GROMACS .gro file of C-alpha atoms in nm:
model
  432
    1UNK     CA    1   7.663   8.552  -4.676
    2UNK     CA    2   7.557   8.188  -4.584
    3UNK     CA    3   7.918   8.049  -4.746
    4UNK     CA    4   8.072   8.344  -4.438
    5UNK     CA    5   7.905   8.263  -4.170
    6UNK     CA    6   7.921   7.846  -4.220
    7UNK     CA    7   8.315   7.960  -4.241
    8UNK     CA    8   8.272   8.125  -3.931
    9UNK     CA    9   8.113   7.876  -3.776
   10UNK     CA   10   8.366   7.639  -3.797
   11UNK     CA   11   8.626   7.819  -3.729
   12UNK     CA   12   8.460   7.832  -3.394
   13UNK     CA   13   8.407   7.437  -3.357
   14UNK     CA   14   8.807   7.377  -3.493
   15UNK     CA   15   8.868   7.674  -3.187
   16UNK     CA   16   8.701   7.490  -2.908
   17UNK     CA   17   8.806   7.168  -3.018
   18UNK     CA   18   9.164   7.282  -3.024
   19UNK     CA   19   9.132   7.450  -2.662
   20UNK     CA   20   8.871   7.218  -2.542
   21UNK     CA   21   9.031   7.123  -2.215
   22UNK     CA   22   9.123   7.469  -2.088
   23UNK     CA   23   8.749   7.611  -2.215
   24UNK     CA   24   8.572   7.348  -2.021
   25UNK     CA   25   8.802   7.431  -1.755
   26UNK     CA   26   8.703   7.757  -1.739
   27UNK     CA   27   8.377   7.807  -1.912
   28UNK     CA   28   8.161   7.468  -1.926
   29UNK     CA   29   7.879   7.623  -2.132
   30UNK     CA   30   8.087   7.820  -2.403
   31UNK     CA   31   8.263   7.530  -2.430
   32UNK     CA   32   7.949   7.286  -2.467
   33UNK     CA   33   7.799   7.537  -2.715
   34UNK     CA   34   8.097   7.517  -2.946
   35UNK     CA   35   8.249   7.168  -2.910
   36UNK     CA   36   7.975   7.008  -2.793
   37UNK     CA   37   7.632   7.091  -2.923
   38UNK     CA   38   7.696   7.078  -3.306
   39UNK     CA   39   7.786   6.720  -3.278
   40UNK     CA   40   7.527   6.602  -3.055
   41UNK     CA   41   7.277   6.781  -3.313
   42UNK     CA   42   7.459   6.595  -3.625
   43UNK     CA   43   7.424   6.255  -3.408
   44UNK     CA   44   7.100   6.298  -3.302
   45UNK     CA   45   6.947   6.420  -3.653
   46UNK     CA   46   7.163   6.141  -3.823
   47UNK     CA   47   7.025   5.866  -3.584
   48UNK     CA   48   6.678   5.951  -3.513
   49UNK     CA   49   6.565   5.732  -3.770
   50UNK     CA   50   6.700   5.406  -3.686
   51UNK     CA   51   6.649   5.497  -3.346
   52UNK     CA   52   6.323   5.546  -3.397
   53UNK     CA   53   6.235   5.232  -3.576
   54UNK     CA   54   6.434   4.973  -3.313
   55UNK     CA   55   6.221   5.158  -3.057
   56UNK     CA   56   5.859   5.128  -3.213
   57UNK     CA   57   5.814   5.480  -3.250
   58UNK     CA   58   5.794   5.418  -3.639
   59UNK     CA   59   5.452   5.380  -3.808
   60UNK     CA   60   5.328   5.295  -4.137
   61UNK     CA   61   4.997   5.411  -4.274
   62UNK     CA   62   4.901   5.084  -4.446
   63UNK     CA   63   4.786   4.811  -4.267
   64UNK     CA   64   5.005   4.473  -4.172
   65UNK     CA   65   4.708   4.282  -4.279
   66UNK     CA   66   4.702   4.102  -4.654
   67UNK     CA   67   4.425   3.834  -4.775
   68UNK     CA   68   4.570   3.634  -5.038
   69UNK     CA   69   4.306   3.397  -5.179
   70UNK     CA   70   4.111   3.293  -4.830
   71UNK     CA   71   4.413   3.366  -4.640
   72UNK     CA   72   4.530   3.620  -4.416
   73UNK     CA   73   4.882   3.695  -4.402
   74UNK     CA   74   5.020   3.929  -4.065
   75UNK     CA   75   5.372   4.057  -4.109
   76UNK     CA   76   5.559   4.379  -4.077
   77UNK     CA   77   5.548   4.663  -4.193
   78UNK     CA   78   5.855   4.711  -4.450
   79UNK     CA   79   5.821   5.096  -4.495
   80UNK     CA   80   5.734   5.294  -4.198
   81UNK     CA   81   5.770   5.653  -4.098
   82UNK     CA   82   5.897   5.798  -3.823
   83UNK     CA   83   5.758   6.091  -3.631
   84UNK     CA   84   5.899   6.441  -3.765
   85UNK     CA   85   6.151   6.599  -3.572
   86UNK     CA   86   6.251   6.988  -3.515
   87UNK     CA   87   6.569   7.122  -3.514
   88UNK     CA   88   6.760   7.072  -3.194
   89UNK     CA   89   6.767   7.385  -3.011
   90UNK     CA   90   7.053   7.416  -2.752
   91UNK     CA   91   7.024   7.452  -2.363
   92UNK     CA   92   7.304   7.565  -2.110
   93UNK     CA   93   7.298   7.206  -2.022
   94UNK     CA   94   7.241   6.992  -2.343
   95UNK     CA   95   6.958   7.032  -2.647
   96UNK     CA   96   6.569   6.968  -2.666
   97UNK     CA   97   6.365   6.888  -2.997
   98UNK     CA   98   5.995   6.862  -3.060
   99UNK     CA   99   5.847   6.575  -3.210
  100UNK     CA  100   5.511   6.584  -3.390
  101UNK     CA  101   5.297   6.260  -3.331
  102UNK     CA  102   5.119   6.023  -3.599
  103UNK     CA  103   4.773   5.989  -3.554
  104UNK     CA  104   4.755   5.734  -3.297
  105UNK     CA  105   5.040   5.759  -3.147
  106UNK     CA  106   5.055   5.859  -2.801
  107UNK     CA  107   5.407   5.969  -2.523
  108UNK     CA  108   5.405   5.634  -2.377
  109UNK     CA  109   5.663   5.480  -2.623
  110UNK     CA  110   5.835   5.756  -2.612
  111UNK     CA  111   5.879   5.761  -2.236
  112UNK     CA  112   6.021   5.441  -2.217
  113UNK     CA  113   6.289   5.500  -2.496
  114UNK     CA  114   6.420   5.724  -2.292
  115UNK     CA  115   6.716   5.494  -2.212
  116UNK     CA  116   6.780   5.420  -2.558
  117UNK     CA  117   6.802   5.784  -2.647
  118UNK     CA  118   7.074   5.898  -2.430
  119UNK     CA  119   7.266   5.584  -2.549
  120UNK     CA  120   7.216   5.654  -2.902
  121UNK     CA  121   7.319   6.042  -2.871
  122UNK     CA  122   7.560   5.975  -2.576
  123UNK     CA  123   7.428   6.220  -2.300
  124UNK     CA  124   7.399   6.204  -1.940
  125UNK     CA  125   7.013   6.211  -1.939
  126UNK     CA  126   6.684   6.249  -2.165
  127UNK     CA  127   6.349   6.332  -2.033
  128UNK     CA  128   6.041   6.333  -2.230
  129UNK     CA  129   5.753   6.516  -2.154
  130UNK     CA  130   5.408   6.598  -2.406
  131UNK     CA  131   5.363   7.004  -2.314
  132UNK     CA  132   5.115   6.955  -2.590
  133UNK     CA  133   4.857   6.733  -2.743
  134UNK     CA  134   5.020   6.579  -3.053
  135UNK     CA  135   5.341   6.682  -2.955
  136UNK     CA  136   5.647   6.540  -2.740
  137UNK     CA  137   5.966   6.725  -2.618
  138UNK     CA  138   6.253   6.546  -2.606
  139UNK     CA  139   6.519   6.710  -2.380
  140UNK     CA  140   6.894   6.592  -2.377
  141UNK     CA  141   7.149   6.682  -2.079
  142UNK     CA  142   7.500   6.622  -2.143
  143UNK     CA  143   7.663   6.672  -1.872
  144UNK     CA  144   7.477   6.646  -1.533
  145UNK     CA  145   7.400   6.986  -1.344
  146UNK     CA  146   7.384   6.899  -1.003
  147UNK     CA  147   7.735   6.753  -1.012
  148UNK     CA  148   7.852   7.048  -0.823
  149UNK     CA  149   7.638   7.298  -0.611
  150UNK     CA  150   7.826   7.377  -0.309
  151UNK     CA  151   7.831   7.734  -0.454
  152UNK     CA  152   7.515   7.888  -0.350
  153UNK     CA  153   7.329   8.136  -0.597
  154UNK     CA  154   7.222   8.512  -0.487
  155UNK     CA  155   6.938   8.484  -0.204
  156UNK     CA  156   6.601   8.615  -0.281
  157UNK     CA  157   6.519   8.934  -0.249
  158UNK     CA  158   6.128   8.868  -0.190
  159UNK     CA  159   5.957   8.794   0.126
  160UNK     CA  160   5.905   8.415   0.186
  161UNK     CA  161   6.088   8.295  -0.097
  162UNK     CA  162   6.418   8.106  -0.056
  163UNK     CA  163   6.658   7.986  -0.335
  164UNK     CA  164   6.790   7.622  -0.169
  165UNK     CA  165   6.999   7.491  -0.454
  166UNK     CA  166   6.983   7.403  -0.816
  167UNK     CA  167   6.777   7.246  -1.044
  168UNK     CA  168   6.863   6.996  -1.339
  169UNK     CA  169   6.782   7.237  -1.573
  170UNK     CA  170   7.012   7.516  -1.458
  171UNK     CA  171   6.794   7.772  -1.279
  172UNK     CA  172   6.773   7.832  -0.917
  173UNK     CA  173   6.577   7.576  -0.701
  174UNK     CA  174   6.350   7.820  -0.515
  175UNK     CA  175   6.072   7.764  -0.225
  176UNK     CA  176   5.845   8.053  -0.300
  177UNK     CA  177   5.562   8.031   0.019
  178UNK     CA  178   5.331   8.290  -0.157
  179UNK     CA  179   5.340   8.117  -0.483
  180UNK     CA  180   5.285   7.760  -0.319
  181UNK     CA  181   5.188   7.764   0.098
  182UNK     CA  182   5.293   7.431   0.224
  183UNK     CA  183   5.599   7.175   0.190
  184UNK     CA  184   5.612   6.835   0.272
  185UNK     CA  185   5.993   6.740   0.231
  186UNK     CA  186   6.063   6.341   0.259
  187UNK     CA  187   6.404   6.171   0.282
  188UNK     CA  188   6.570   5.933   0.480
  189UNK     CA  189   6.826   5.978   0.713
  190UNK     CA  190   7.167   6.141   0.534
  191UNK     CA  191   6.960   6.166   0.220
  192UNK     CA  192   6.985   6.567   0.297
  193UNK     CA  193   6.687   6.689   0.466
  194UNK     CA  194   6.867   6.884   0.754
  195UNK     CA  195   7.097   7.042   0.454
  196UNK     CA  196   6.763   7.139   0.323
  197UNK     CA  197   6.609   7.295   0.607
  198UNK     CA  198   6.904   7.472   0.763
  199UNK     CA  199   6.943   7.600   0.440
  200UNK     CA  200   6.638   7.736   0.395
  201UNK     CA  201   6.652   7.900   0.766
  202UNK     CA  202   6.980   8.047   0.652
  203UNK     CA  203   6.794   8.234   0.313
  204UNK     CA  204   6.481   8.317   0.508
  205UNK     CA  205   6.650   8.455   0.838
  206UNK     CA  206   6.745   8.786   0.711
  207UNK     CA  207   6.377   8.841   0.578
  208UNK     CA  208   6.089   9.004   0.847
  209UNK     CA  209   5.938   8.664   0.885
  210UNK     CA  210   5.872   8.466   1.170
  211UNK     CA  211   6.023   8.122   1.202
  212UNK     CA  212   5.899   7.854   1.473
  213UNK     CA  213   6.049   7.543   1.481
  214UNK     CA  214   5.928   7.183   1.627
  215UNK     CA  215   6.211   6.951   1.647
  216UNK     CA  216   6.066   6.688   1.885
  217UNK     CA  217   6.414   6.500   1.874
  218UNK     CA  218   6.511   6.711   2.156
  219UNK     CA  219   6.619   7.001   1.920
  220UNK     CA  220   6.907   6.857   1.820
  221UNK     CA  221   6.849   6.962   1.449
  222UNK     CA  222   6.681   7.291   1.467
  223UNK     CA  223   6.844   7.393   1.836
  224UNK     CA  224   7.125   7.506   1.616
  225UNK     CA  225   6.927   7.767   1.422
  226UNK     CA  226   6.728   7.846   1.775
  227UNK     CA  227   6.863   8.233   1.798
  228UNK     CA  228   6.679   8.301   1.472
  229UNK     CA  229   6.355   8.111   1.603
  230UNK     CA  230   6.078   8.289   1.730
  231UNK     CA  231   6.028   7.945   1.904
  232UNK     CA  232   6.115   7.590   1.923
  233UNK     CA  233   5.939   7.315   2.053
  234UNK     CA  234   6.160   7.014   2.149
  235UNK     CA  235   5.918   6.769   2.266
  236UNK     CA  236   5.534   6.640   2.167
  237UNK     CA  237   5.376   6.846   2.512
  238UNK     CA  238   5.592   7.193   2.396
  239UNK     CA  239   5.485   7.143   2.022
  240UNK     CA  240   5.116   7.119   2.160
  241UNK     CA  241   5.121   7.472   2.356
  242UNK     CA  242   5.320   7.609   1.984
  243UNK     CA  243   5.054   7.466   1.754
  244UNK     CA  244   4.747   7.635   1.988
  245UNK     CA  245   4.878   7.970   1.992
  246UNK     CA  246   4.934   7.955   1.617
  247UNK     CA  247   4.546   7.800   1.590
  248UNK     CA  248   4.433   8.073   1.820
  249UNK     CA  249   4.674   8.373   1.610
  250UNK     CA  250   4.503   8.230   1.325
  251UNK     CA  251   4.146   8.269   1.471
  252UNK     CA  252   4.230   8.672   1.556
  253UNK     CA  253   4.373   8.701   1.192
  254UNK     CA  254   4.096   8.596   1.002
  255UNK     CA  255   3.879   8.849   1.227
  256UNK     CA  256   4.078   9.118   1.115
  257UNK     CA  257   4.048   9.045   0.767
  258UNK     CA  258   3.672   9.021   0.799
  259UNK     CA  259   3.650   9.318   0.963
  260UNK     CA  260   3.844   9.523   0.701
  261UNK     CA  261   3.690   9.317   0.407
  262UNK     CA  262   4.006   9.167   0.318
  263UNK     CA  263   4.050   8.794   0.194
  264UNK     CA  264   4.430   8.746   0.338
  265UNK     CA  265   4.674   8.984   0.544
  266UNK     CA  266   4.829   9.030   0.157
  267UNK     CA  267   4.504   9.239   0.095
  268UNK     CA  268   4.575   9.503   0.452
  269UNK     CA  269   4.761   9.754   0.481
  270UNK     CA  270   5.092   9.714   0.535
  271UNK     CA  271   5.157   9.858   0.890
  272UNK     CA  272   4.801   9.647   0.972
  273UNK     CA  273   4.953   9.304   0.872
  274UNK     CA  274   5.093   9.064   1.071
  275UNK     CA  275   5.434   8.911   1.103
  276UNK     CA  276   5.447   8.609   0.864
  277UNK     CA  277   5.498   8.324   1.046
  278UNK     CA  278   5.693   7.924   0.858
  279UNK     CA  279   5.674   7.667   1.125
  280UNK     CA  280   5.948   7.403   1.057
  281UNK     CA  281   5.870   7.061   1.178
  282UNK     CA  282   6.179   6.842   1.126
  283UNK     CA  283   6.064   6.454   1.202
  284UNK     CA  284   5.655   6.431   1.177
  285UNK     CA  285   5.684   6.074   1.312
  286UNK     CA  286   5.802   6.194   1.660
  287UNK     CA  287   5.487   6.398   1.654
  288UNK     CA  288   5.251   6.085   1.676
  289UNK     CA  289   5.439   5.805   1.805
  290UNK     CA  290   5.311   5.660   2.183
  291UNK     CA  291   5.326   5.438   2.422
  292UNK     CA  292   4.995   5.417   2.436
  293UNK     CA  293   4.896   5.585   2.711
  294UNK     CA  294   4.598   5.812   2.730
  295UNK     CA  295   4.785   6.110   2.747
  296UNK     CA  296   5.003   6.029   2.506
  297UNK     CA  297   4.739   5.950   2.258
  298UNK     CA  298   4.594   6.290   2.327
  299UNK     CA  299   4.864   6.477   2.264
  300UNK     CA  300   4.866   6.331   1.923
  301UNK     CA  301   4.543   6.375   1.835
  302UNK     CA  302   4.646   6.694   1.946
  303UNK     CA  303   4.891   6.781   1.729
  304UNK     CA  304   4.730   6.643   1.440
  305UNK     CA  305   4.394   6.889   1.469
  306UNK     CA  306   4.632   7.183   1.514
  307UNK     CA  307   4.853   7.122   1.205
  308UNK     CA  308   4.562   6.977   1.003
  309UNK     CA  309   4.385   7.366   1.068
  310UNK     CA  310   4.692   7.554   1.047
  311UNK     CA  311   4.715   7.394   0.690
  312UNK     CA  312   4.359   7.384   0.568
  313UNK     CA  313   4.358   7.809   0.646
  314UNK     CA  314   4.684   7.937   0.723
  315UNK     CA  315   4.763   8.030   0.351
  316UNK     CA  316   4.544   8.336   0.363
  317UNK     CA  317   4.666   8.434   0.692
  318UNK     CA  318   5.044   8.413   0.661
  319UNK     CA  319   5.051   8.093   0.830
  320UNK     CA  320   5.290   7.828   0.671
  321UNK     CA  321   5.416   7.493   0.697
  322UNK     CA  322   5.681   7.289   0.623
  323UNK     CA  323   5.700   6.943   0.731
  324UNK     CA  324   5.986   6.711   0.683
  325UNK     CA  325   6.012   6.317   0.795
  326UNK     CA  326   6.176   6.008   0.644
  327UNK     CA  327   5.816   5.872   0.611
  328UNK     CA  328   5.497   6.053   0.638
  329UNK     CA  329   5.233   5.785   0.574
  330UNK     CA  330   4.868   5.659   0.740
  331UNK     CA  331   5.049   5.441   0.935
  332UNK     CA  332   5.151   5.715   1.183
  333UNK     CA  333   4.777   5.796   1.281
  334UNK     CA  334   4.481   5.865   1.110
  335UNK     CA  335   4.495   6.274   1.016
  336UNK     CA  336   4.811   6.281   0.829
  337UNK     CA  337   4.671   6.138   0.532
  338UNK     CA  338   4.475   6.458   0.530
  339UNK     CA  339   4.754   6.650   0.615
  340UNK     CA  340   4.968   6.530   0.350
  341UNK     CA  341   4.712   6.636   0.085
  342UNK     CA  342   4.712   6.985   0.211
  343UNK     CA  343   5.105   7.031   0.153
  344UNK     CA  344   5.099   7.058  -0.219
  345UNK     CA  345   5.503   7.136  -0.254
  346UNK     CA  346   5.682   6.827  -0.215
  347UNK     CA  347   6.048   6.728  -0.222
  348UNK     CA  348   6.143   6.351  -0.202
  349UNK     CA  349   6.497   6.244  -0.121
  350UNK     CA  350   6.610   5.959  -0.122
  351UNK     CA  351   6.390   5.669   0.044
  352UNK     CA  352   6.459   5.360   0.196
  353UNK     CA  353   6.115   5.200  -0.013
  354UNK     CA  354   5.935   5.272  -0.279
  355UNK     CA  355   5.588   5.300  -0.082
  356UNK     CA  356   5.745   5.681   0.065
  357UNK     CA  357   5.836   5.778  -0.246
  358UNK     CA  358   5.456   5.730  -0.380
  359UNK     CA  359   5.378   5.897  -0.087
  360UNK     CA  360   5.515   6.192  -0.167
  361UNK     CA  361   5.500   6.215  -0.525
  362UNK     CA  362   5.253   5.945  -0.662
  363UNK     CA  363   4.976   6.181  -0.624
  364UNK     CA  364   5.191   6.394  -0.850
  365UNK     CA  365   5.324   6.202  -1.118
  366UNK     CA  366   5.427   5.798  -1.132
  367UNK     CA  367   5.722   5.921  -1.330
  368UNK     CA  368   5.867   6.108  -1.039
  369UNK     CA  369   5.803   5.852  -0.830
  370UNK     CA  370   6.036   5.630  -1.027
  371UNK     CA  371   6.293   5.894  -1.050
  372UNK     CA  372   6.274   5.940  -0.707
  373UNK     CA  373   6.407   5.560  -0.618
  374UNK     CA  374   6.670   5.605  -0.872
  375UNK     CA  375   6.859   5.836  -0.642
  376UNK     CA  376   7.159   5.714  -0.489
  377UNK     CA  377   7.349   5.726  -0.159
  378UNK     CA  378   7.640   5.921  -0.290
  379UNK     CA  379   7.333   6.154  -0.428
  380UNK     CA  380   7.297   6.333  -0.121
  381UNK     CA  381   7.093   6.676  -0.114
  382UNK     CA  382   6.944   6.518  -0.456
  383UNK     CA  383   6.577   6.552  -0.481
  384UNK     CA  384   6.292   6.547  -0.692
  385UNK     CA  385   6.051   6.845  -0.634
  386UNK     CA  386   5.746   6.998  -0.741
  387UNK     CA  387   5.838   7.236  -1.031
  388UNK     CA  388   5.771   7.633  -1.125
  389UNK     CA  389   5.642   7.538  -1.449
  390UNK     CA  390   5.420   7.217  -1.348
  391UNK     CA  391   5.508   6.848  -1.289
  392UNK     CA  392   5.809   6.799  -1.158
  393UNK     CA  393   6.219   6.802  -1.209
  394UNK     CA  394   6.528   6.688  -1.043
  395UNK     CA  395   6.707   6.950  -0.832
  396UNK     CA  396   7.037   6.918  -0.530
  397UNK     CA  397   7.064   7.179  -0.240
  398UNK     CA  398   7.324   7.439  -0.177
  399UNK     CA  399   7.562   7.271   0.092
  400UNK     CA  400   7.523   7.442   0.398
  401UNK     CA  401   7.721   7.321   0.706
  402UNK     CA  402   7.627   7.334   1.081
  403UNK     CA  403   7.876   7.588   1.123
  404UNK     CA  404   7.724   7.819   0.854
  405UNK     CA  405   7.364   7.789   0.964
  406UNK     CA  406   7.424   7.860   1.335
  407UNK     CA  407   7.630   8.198   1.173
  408UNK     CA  408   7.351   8.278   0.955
  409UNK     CA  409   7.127   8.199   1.285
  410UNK     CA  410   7.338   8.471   1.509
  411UNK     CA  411   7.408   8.736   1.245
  412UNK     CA  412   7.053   8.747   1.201
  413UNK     CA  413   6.922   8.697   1.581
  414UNK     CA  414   6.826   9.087   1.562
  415UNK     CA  415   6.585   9.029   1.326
  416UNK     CA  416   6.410   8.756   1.501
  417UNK     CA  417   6.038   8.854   1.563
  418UNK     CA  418   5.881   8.805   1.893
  419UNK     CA  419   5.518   8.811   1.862
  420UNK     CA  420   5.295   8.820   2.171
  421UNK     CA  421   5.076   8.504   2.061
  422UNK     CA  422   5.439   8.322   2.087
  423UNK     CA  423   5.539   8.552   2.428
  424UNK     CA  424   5.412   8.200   2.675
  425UNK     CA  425   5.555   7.950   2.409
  426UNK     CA  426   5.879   7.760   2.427
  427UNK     CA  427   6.172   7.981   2.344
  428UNK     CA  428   5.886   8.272   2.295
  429UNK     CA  429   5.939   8.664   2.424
  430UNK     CA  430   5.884   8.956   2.353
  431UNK     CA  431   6.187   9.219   2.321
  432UNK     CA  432   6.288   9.387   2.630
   0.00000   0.00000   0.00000
């Protein structure tokens, strides 16, 4: 039985080698599977050894100390053993193994082999992560996954949650608002933030969800997506009168829940909840930059008290965020430090230095933050984000062009909702 299925194996390998091209072609993961996997497994099992002892991951359990006479002799080690290793186990995208640790060893030396790994086994990437005291996982991409996205996956079907592109690993890249209640998204200009946002618009418009935009650069991001808005604000003064109405929405929402004993609008009954409401704020920076005028300054301070609230209570009440901005730092006042901590998603494009990359993610991992400055120019919609499962992993967002968000924007305009807290707002009504 074992003798008929090694046969059968192989005949499989010698068939994908033989039609490799046209099975790559055509099916990238049968063909990886067939032609690629076995081998990577025979290389990696085959090297891990050496690998492991030119990297210092190799202990021995006697110590590199000798007295001979009155002296003390320091040398190496000569036989040393190396951590044991499972079984690859293959991925859509490459393999991942499981490596039990010595006593005393710990992930860091493992971490920064990295490198050396995907040299030594000839893959695109390796990440290392410890899921587990005493243990590491070691996972290998061949090829890279976000290579090509420009073909967008099925929307989601449930209410505020938007698939925006891929992740490294192969799933969807989703935004799930229930699940985690505030974004802060940070790039620098043609990293891929407005690809981000419009494409989020585009998977949330057809959902019964209100969307309010502040694009203080005159609306010349969001204006596109404006017949899907519930309403914009396109300067500082308009995003003031937006942000109190949504403070003062709040305020009645959290009396209703009192009053029926609920926690959040989830907890009411349905035809007694409110409309959701995601307000998009595309450039933070325009939000507090002055002249230095009184008023001016006001405004800010403003602005900052009203997002600040809508953040610390809005999850309970339906009441998101998302705020995007090539840097979002103390520098631009003193409340969006505060602020920041408050949006726990986070998605970091690339940055123009590294201090707005630990801005974003240094609070989340020093890893991702070095990830993060790794991404190129040609990289664009690449990101590092917060992940489902913890932590953090690489993901790119679906392409979506100008043209297709201000079609998503008008096929959708019907179900725009036009609550009466936004009926005296900026592009706010209330159907005729």
């Amino acid at each position: 039985m074992g003798l008929l299925l090694f046969t059968c194996f192989l005949a499989l390998v010698i068939w994908g080698l033989v039609f490799g091209n046209e099975l790559q072609r055509r099916r990238p993961q049968w063909h990886w599977y067939l032609a690629g996997y076995p081998f990577t497994a025979l290389r990696l099992m085959f090297t891990w050894r050496r690998v492991a002892y030119l990297n210092g991951l190799a202990v021995s359990h006697k110590p590199n100390r000798r007295v001979l006479g009155d002296l003390e002799v320091k040398g190496e080690p000569l036989r040393t053993r190396t951590p044991r290793l499972s079984f690859p186990r293959a991925t859509p995208y490459g393999l991942e193994v499981r490596v039990r640790l010595h006593a005393g060893q710990t992930p860091a030396p493992f971490l920064a082999s990295s490198d050396a790994f995907a040299h030594a086994w000839r893959v695109h990437a390796v990440r290392v992560v410890s899921p587990e005291r005493g243990v590491v996982l070691i996972t290998a991409t061949a090829r890279d996954p976000l290579e090509n996205t420009d073909s967008p996956a099925a929307g989601s079907a449930e209410l505020l949650s938007a698939i925006v592109g891929t992740l490294e690993s192969g799933r969807a890249w989703g935004m799930d608002f229930r699940r985690v209640p505030h974004w802060l998204i940070v790039g620098a200009t043609q990293s891929g933030k407005s690809t981000l946002l419009a494409r989020l618009v585009t998977e949330l418009a057809p959902q019964p969800v209100a969307l309010v935009g502040i694009d203080c650069k005159g609306g010349m991001e969001l204006g596109l997506l404006e017949m899907r808005l519930s309403a914009l604000a396109t300067c500082r003064s308009e995003a003031v009168t937006v942000l109190a109405a949504l403070v003062t929405e709040m305020q009645d929402r959290m009396r209703k829940c009192r009053f029926a004993g609920a926690r959040s609008i989830w907890e009411l009954p349905e035809k007694a909840r409110p409309v959701p409401v995601v307000v998009i704020v595309d450039e933070l920076a325009e939000l507090y930059l002055t002249n230095g005028s009184k008023e001016q300054r006001a405004e800010a301070e403003e602005c900052t008290t009203y997002l600040l609230r809508v953040a610390q209570l809005g999850a309970a009440l339906g009441l998101h965020l998302v705020v995007a901005g090539q840097r979002v730092g103390s520098d631009l006042g003193p409340g969006v430090t505060a602020l920041r901590a408050q949006l726990s998603g986070r998605i970091c494009h690339r940055v123009n230095d590294p201090g707005s990359a630990e801005m974003a993610l240094g609070d989340l991992n020093k890893d991702a933050v070095v990830v993060a400055q790794s991404i190129g120019e040609a990289e664009r919609g690449v990101a590092v984000t917060t992940s489902d499962m913890g932590g953090w992993m690489r993901g790119r967002s679906h392409l979506t062009t100008p043209a297709e968000a201000r079609a998503a924007a008008a096929e959708f305009a019907r179900m725009t909702p036009r609550p009466p807290f936004l009926a005296h707002t900026p592009g706010g009504g209330t159907l005729v």
